[in-house]
mmCIF file of C-alpha atoms in Angstrom:
data_model
loop_
_atom_site.group_PDB
_atom_site.id
_atom_site.type_symbol
_atom_site.label_atom_id
_atom_site.label_comp_id
_atom_site.label_asym_id
_atom_site.label_seq_id
_atom_site.Cartn_x
_atom_site.Cartn_y
_atom_site.Cartn_z
ATOM 1 C CA MET A 1 74.454 71.909 103.765
ATOM 2 C CA GLY A 2 74.007 69.187 106.339
ATOM 3 C CA VAL A 3 73.485 65.501 105.800
ATOM 4 C CA ILE A 4 70.342 64.173 107.477
ATOM 5 C CA GLY A 5 70.197 60.851 109.269
ATOM 6 C CA ALA A 6 69.109 57.653 107.565
ATOM 7 C CA SER A 7 65.848 57.423 109.547
ATOM 8 C CA THR A 8 64.881 61.005 108.688
ATOM 9 C CA ARG A 9 65.818 60.467 105.061
ATOM 10 C CA GLN A 10 63.655 57.361 104.988
ATOM 11 C CA SER A 11 60.703 59.218 106.546
ATOM 12 C CA LEU A 12 61.028 61.863 103.828
ATOM 13 C CA GLY A 13 61.050 59.198 101.165
ATOM 14 C CA LEU A 14 64.345 60.470 99.795
ATOM 15 C CA PRO A 15 66.773 58.227 97.895
ATOM 16 C CA GLY A 16 69.843 57.284 99.852
ATOM 17 C CA SER A 17 72.055 59.474 97.658
ATOM 18 C CA PHE A 18 70.048 62.647 98.403
ATOM 19 C CA ARG A 19 70.136 64.845 101.474
ATOM 20 C CA VAL A 20 67.913 67.699 102.613
ATOM 21 C CA PRO A 21 69.746 71.051 102.629
ATOM 22 C CA THR A 22 69.881 72.553 106.130
ATOM 23 C CA SER A 23 71.207 75.952 105.044
ATOM 24 C CA LEU A 24 69.947 78.219 102.293
ATOM 25 C CA PRO A 25 71.343 80.883 99.981
ATOM 26 C CA ILE A 26 71.556 84.285 101.685
ATOM 27 C CA LEU A 27 68.768 85.774 99.576
ATOM 28 C CA SER A 28 66.423 82.912 100.377
ATOM 29 C CA SER A 29 67.066 83.181 104.106
ATOM 30 C CA LEU A 30 66.008 86.839 104.070
ATOM 31 C CA LEU A 31 62.629 86.143 102.486
ATOM 32 C CA PRO A 32 59.470 85.177 104.433
ATOM 33 C CA ILE A 33 59.344 81.507 103.445
ATOM 34 C CA LEU A 34 55.885 79.961 103.489
ATOM 35 C CA MET A 35 56.852 76.421 102.515
ATOM 36 C CA ARG A 36 59.606 74.317 101.032
ATOM 37 C CA LEU A 37 58.599 71.308 98.972
ATOM 38 C CA PHE A 38 61.396 68.731 98.706
ATOM 39 C CA LEU A 39 61.458 66.392 95.713
ATOM 40 C CA THR A 40 62.170 62.685 96.109
ATOM 41 C CA GLN A 41 63.565 62.502 92.569
ATOM 42 C CA ALA A 42 65.781 64.753 90.465
ATOM 43 C CA SER A 43 63.054 65.331 87.881
ATOM 44 C CA PRO A 44 60.035 67.481 88.858
ATOM 45 C CA LEU A 45 58.048 65.551 86.230
ATOM 46 C CA ASP A 46 58.078 62.323 88.237
ATOM 47 C CA SER A 47 58.429 62.897 91.954
ATOM 48 C CA ALA A 48 56.651 63.101 95.282
ATOM 49 C CA TYR A 49 56.767 66.483 97.021
ATOM 50 C CA HIS A 50 57.282 66.594 100.814
ATOM 51 C CA ASP A 51 57.262 69.430 103.309
ATOM 52 C CA GLU A 52 60.001 69.823 105.919
ATOM 53 C CA THR A 53 58.243 67.493 108.353
ATOM 54 C CA GLY A 54 58.279 64.639 105.836
ATOM 55 C CA ARG A 55 54.555 64.884 105.043
ATOM 56 C CA THR A 56 53.779 64.057 101.403
ATOM 57 C CA LEU A 57 51.652 66.846 99.910
ATOM 58 C CA TYR A 58 51.805 66.350 96.151
ATOM 59 C CA ARG A 59 52.583 63.697 93.567
ATOM 60 C CA VAL A 60 53.630 64.498 90.001
ATOM 61 C CA ALA A 61 53.888 61.584 87.574
ATOM 62 C CA THR A 62 54.682 61.202 83.891
ATOM 63 C CA PRO A 63 53.951 57.512 83.208
ATOM 64 C CA VAL A 64 55.381 57.411 79.674
ATOM 65 C CA PRO A 65 58.123 60.032 79.112
ATOM 66 C CA LEU A 66 57.861 59.825 75.317
ATOM 67 C CA ALA A 67 56.119 61.738 72.541
ATOM 68 C CA GLY A 68 52.483 62.242 73.427
ATOM 69 C CA ARG A 69 53.201 61.968 77.147
ATOM 70 C CA THR A 70 50.829 63.175 79.847
ATOM 71 C CA THR A 71 51.941 64.533 83.215
ATOM 72 C CA PHE A 72 49.542 64.210 86.156
ATOM 73 C CA VAL A 73 49.612 66.546 89.164
ATOM 74 C CA ALA A 74 47.801 65.371 92.296
ATOM 75 C CA ARG A 75 47.311 66.219 95.940
ATOM 76 C CA VAL A 76 47.871 63.478 98.487
ATOM 77 C CA LEU A 77 44.729 62.592 100.431
ATOM 78 C CA PRO A 78 44.958 62.389 104.238
ATOM 79 C CA HIS A 79 44.365 59.037 105.919
ATOM 80 C CA ASP A 80 40.638 59.753 106.165
ATOM 81 C CA GLY A 81 40.545 60.266 102.399
ATOM 82 C CA ARG A 82 39.234 63.830 102.572
ATOM 83 C CA LEU A 83 40.667 67.240 101.734
ATOM 84 C CA ALA A 84 39.788 70.443 103.567
ATOM 85 C CA GLY A 85 36.218 71.487 102.866
ATOM 86 C CA GLY A 86 35.436 68.240 101.056
ATOM 87 C CA GLU A 87 37.212 69.424 97.893
ATOM 88 C CA GLU A 88 37.768 65.865 96.753
ATOM 89 C CA GLU A 89 34.059 65.683 95.873
ATOM 90 C CA MET A 90 34.442 68.399 93.235
ATOM 91 C CA PRO A 91 34.006 67.061 89.671
ATOM 92 C CA TRP A 92 37.455 68.214 88.539
ATOM 93 C CA TYR A 93 39.226 65.839 90.941
ATOM 94 C CA THR A 94 40.066 62.331 89.773
ATOM 95 C CA MET A 95 40.730 59.832 92.560
ATOM 96 C CA MET A 96 43.814 57.731 91.877
ATOM 97 C CA THR A 97 46.201 55.365 93.619
ATOM 98 C CA GLU A 98 49.907 55.133 92.865
ATOM 99 C CA LYS A 99 49.289 52.090 90.683
ATOM 100 C CA GLU A 100 46.545 53.903 88.784
ATOM 101 C CA ILE A 101 48.832 56.875 88.202
ATOM 102 C CA ARG A 102 51.392 54.549 86.633
ATOM 103 C CA ASP A 103 48.690 52.960 84.456
ATOM 104 C CA ALA A 104 46.861 56.227 83.742
ATOM 105 C CA ASP A 105 47.799 56.563 80.070
ATOM 106 C CA ASP A 106 46.305 53.168 79.215
ATOM 107 C CA ARG A 107 43.140 53.840 81.223
ATOM 108 C CA ILE A 108 42.546 57.225 79.624
ATOM 109 C CA ALA A 109 43.071 55.831 76.137
ATOM 110 C CA ARG A 110 40.578 53.058 76.902
ATOM 111 C CA TYR A 111 37.823 54.982 78.681
ATOM 112 C CA GLY A 112 38.246 58.591 77.563
ATOM 113 C CA GLN A 113 39.660 61.632 79.316
ATOM 114 C CA SER A 114 36.524 62.270 81.386
ATOM 115 C CA ALA A 115 36.580 58.830 83.008
ATOM 116 C CA ARG A 116 36.636 58.868 86.811
ATOM 117 C CA LEU A 117 39.192 56.318 87.930
ATOM 118 C CA SER A 118 38.084 54.006 90.712
ATOM 119 C CA LEU A 119 39.776 54.291 94.083
ATOM 120 C CA GLY A 120 41.017 50.798 94.820
ATOM 121 C CA PRO A 121 42.903 49.400 97.805
ATOM 122 C CA GLU A 122 46.125 48.746 95.909
ATOM 123 C CA GLY A 123 48.936 51.188 95.334
ATOM 124 C CA GLY A 124 49.523 52.680 98.812
ATOM 125 C CA LYS A 125 48.790 56.400 99.112
ATOM 126 C CA ARG A 126 45.662 57.873 97.565
ATOM 127 C CA TYR A 127 45.671 60.958 95.388
ATOM 128 C CA ALA A 128 43.210 63.574 94.152
ATOM 129 C CA CYS A 129 44.428 64.474 90.674
ATOM 130 C CA PHE A 130 43.513 68.096 89.902
ATOM 131 C CA GLY A 131 45.632 68.814 86.837
ATOM 132 C CA ARG A 132 47.451 67.416 83.842
ATOM 133 C CA ILE A 133 49.879 68.568 81.179
ATOM 134 C CA ASP A 134 49.372 67.000 77.755
ATOM 135 C CA GLN A 135 52.420 66.712 75.479
ATOM 136 C CA GLY A 136 53.979 69.687 77.248
ATOM 137 C CA GLU A 137 51.598 72.033 75.408
ATOM 138 C CA LYS A 138 48.185 72.067 77.108
ATOM 139 C CA ILE A 139 47.471 72.429 80.824
ATOM 140 C CA THR A 140 44.217 71.314 82.430
ATOM 141 C CA ILE A 141 43.622 72.798 85.886
ATOM 142 C CA ARG A 142 40.530 71.751 87.840
ATOM 143 C CA GLY A 143 38.722 70.687 84.707
ATOM 144 C CA VAL A 144 39.517 73.787 82.627
ATOM 145 C CA GLU A 145 41.805 73.374 79.599
ATOM 146 C CA HIS A 146 44.418 76.064 79.019
ATOM 147 C CA PRO A 147 46.441 75.859 75.777
ATOM 148 C CA GLN A 148 49.801 77.407 76.596
ATOM 149 C CA GLY A 149 49.195 80.175 74.053
ATOM 150 C CA ARG A 150 46.226 81.383 76.117
ATOM 151 C CA LEU A 151 47.588 80.731 79.605
ATOM 152 C CA PHE A 152 51.026 82.254 79.008
ATOM 153 C CA THR A 153 52.286 85.318 77.162
ATOM 154 C CA LYS A 154 55.921 85.184 76.074
ATOM 155 C CA LYS A 155 57.982 88.243 76.926
ATOM 156 C CA GLY A 156 61.695 89.016 76.995
ATOM 157 C CA TRP A 157 64.594 86.789 76.021
ATOM 158 C CA GLY A 158 67.010 84.541 77.848
ATOM 159 C CA TYR A 159 69.480 81.703 77.317
ATOM 160 C CA TYR A 160 67.001 79.168 78.664
ATOM 161 C CA GLY A 161 63.892 80.435 76.925
ATOM 162 C CA ARG A 162 61.543 83.368 76.971
ATOM 163 C CA ASN A 163 59.829 84.537 80.142
ATOM 164 C CA ARG A 164 56.201 83.487 80.590
ATOM 165 C CA ILE A 165 53.632 86.016 81.834
ATOM 166 C CA LEU A 166 50.383 84.682 83.313
ATOM 167 C CA ASN A 167 47.453 85.739 85.473
ATOM 168 C CA GLY A 168 47.037 83.966 88.801
ATOM 169 C CA PRO A 169 43.794 82.902 90.496
ATOM 170 C CA ASP A 170 44.097 86.109 92.557
ATOM 171 C CA ARG A 171 43.918 88.095 89.277
ATOM 172 C CA ARG A 172 47.441 89.413 89.723
ATOM 173 C CA GLU A 173 50.035 89.171 86.979
ATOM 174 C CA TYR A 174 53.063 86.902 87.449
ATOM 175 C CA LYS A 175 56.204 86.047 85.504
ATOM 176 C CA TRP A 176 58.054 82.730 85.310
ATOM 177 C CA LYS A 177 61.723 83.256 84.416
ATOM 178 C CA MET A 178 64.035 80.418 83.371
ATOM 179 C CA ASP A 179 67.737 80.527 84.288
ATOM 180 C CA LYS A 180 70.669 78.150 84.585
ATOM 181 C CA GLY A 181 70.068 77.641 88.290
ATOM 182 C CA GLY A 182 66.343 76.921 88.023
ATOM 183 C CA CYS A 183 63.268 79.074 87.564
ATOM 184 C CA THR A 184 61.609 81.820 89.582
ATOM 185 C CA LEU A 185 58.081 83.204 89.792
ATOM 186 C CA THR A 186 57.718 86.913 90.512
ATOM 187 C CA LEU A 187 54.944 89.472 90.637
ATOM 188 C CA VAL A 188 54.739 91.761 87.619
ATOM 189 C CA ASP A 189 54.472 95.063 89.464
ATOM 190 C CA LYS A 190 56.733 97.660 91.036
ATOM 191 C CA SER A 191 57.705 95.304 93.854
ATOM 192 C CA LYS A 192 58.837 92.460 91.541
ATOM 193 C CA GLN A 193 58.344 90.256 94.577
ATOM 194 C CA CYS A 194 59.522 86.658 94.292
ATOM 195 C CA VAL A 195 56.777 84.188 95.231
ATOM 196 C CA ALA A 196 58.386 80.883 94.183
ATOM 197 C CA ARG A 197 61.890 79.690 93.422
ATOM 198 C CA TYR A 198 63.118 76.270 92.321
ATOM 199 C CA HIS A 199 66.495 74.872 93.368
ATOM 200 C CA PRO A 200 67.530 71.812 91.291
ATOM 201 C CA VAL A 201 69.573 68.948 92.713
ATOM 202 C CA HIS A 202 72.962 70.298 93.800
ATOM 203 C CA TYR A 203 76.128 68.182 93.870
ATOM 204 C CA ASP A 204 79.073 69.148 96.043
ATOM 205 C CA VAL A 205 82.751 68.504 95.288
ATOM 206 C CA TYR A 206 82.466 65.008 96.787
ATOM 207 C CA GLY A 207 79.591 64.034 94.508
ATOM 208 C CA ASP A 208 76.984 64.064 97.293
ATOM 209 C CA ALA A 209 73.604 65.447 96.264
ATOM 210 C CA ASP A 210 71.268 67.872 98.001
ATOM 211 C CA ALA A 211 67.621 67.216 97.187
ATOM 212 C CA ALA A 212 65.876 69.585 94.802
ATOM 213 C CA TYR A 213 63.251 71.798 96.413
ATOM 214 C CA LEU A 214 60.673 74.428 95.533
ATOM 215 C CA GLU A 215 60.315 77.457 97.790
ATOM 216 C CA ILE A 216 56.812 78.906 98.049
ATOM 217 C CA LEU A 217 56.493 82.423 99.453
ATOM 218 C CA PRO A 218 53.563 84.755 100.200
ATOM 219 C CA PRO A 219 51.189 85.551 98.512
ATOM 220 C CA ALA A 220 51.301 82.097 96.898
ATOM 221 C CA ASP A 221 49.655 80.446 99.918
ATOM 222 C CA VAL A 222 46.227 80.835 98.304
ATOM 223 C CA MET A 223 47.251 79.219 95.018
ATOM 224 C CA LEU A 224 49.656 76.373 95.760
ATOM 225 C CA ASP A 225 48.052 74.057 93.193
ATOM 226 C CA PHE A 226 48.344 76.711 90.483
ATOM 227 C CA VAL A 227 51.976 77.494 91.316
ATOM 228 C CA LEU A 228 52.967 73.822 91.329
ATOM 229 C CA ILE A 229 51.403 72.818 88.014
ATOM 230 C CA THR A 230 52.713 75.908 86.176
ATOM 231 C CA PHE A 231 56.133 75.290 87.743
ATOM 232 C CA VAL A 232 56.197 71.720 86.413
ATOM 233 C CA PHE A 233 55.301 73.014 82.942
ATOM 234 C CA ILE A 234 57.966 75.766 82.987
ATOM 235 C CA GLU A 235 60.735 73.622 84.466
ATOM 236 C CA ASP A 236 60.115 70.993 81.785
ATOM 237 C CA LYS A 237 60.705 73.696 79.155
ATOM 238 C CA ARG A 238 63.841 74.891 80.933
ATOM 239 C CA MET A 239 65.312 71.397 81.274
ATOM 240 C CA ARG A 240 64.723 70.686 77.585
ATOM 241 C CA ARG A 241 66.551 73.872 76.634
ATOM 242 C CA GLU A 242 69.373 72.993 79.010
ATOM 243 C CA ARG A 243 69.804 69.566 77.402
ATOM 244 C CA LEU A 244 69.912 71.122 73.923
ATOM 245 C CA LEU A 245 72.537 73.632 75.026
ATOM 246 C CA ARG A 246 74.700 70.874 76.484
ATOM 247 C CA ARG A 247 74.527 68.942 73.219
ATOM 248 C CA GLY A 248 75.300 72.019 71.143
ATOM 249 C CA ASP A 249 72.021 71.738 69.243
ATOM 250 C CA PRO A 250 72.036 74.133 66.227
ATOM 251 C CA SER A 251 68.576 75.518 67.051
ATOM 252 C CA SER A 252 69.718 76.416 70.566
ATOM 253 C CA LEU A 253 72.943 77.959 69.292
ATOM 254 C CA SER A 254 70.876 80.059 66.897
ATOM 255 C CA HIS A 255 68.682 81.082 69.821
ATOM 256 C CA LEU A 256 71.754 82.137 71.816
ATOM 257 C CA LEU A 257 73.124 84.148 68.890
ATOM 258 C CA GLY A 258 69.782 85.885 68.500
ATOM 259 C CA HIS A 259 69.722 86.628 72.236
ATOM 260 C CA PHE A 260 73.223 88.148 72.030
ATOM 261 C CA VAL A 261 72.325 90.320 69.024
ATOM 262 C CA ARG A 262 69.138 91.575 70.656
ATOM 263 C CA SER A 263 70.970 92.391 73.887
ATOM 264 C CA LEU A 264 73.667 94.254 71.955
ATOM 265 C CA LEU A 265 71.109 96.251 69.975
ATOM 266 C CA ALA A 266 69.252 97.115 73.172
ATOM 267 C CA LYS A 267 72.455 98.597 74.607
ATOM 268 C CA VAL A 268 73.370 100.512 71.450
ATOM 269 C CA PHE A 269 69.821 101.718 70.775
ATOM 270 C CA PRO A 270 68.111 101.889 74.173
ATOM 271 C CA GLY A 271 64.386 102.394 74.114
ATOM 272 C CA PRO A 272 62.574 105.369 75.605
#
């Protein structure tokens, strides 16, 4: 991993303690990478997402990280204020500035969820908000609400939670898997092709940190918005489980014991 210069780090919007990794795990380097989105913060729930040129593409914000919180996922508007094909005019987009994102919870409570926030001059960059996650349970994508029980199907077992099966906009079936080192999105077919992989912040022996990043691979190029918002939802679940495991929470220990018993039974009594 190489340390980038201060000017490059500043152009990427990265904190001074973070650096952009210049080398990748062997497996990653063998895959046809479409895009890497680098996070400016350690938490995917409250971070800007940049590509390798330093261009800000997405903004994810959770204004009040408490019970009843709402996470907003937005695309950054170009300087001319327009997305490709005039998508920003679609009714599911809510125009927001950085300041409005920070104040979004109060505005929604005051005017209702369908309110279209005004696009004012303050707050710097402008955003087209296309999705939100309410209380970590319900996802709204382009105006359509998806309770997690309908969007995801739980399948399999793991230390960091059950896998989530979902159908993509391309009508193909995908699986989000949560592990210690992050989460991965793969196709549910014979190929089991990986289409997205998250790498959390990595600290070396000297305490220096490599910025977290999300790899996006084909065929995810036609559904970047969908991949990002479902990633934020899944990684939130994984991080919560990780915190419980670190604290030795009884419910997580019970989950681990159950996982061990099921794995043992599967080996002793393998299915057909």
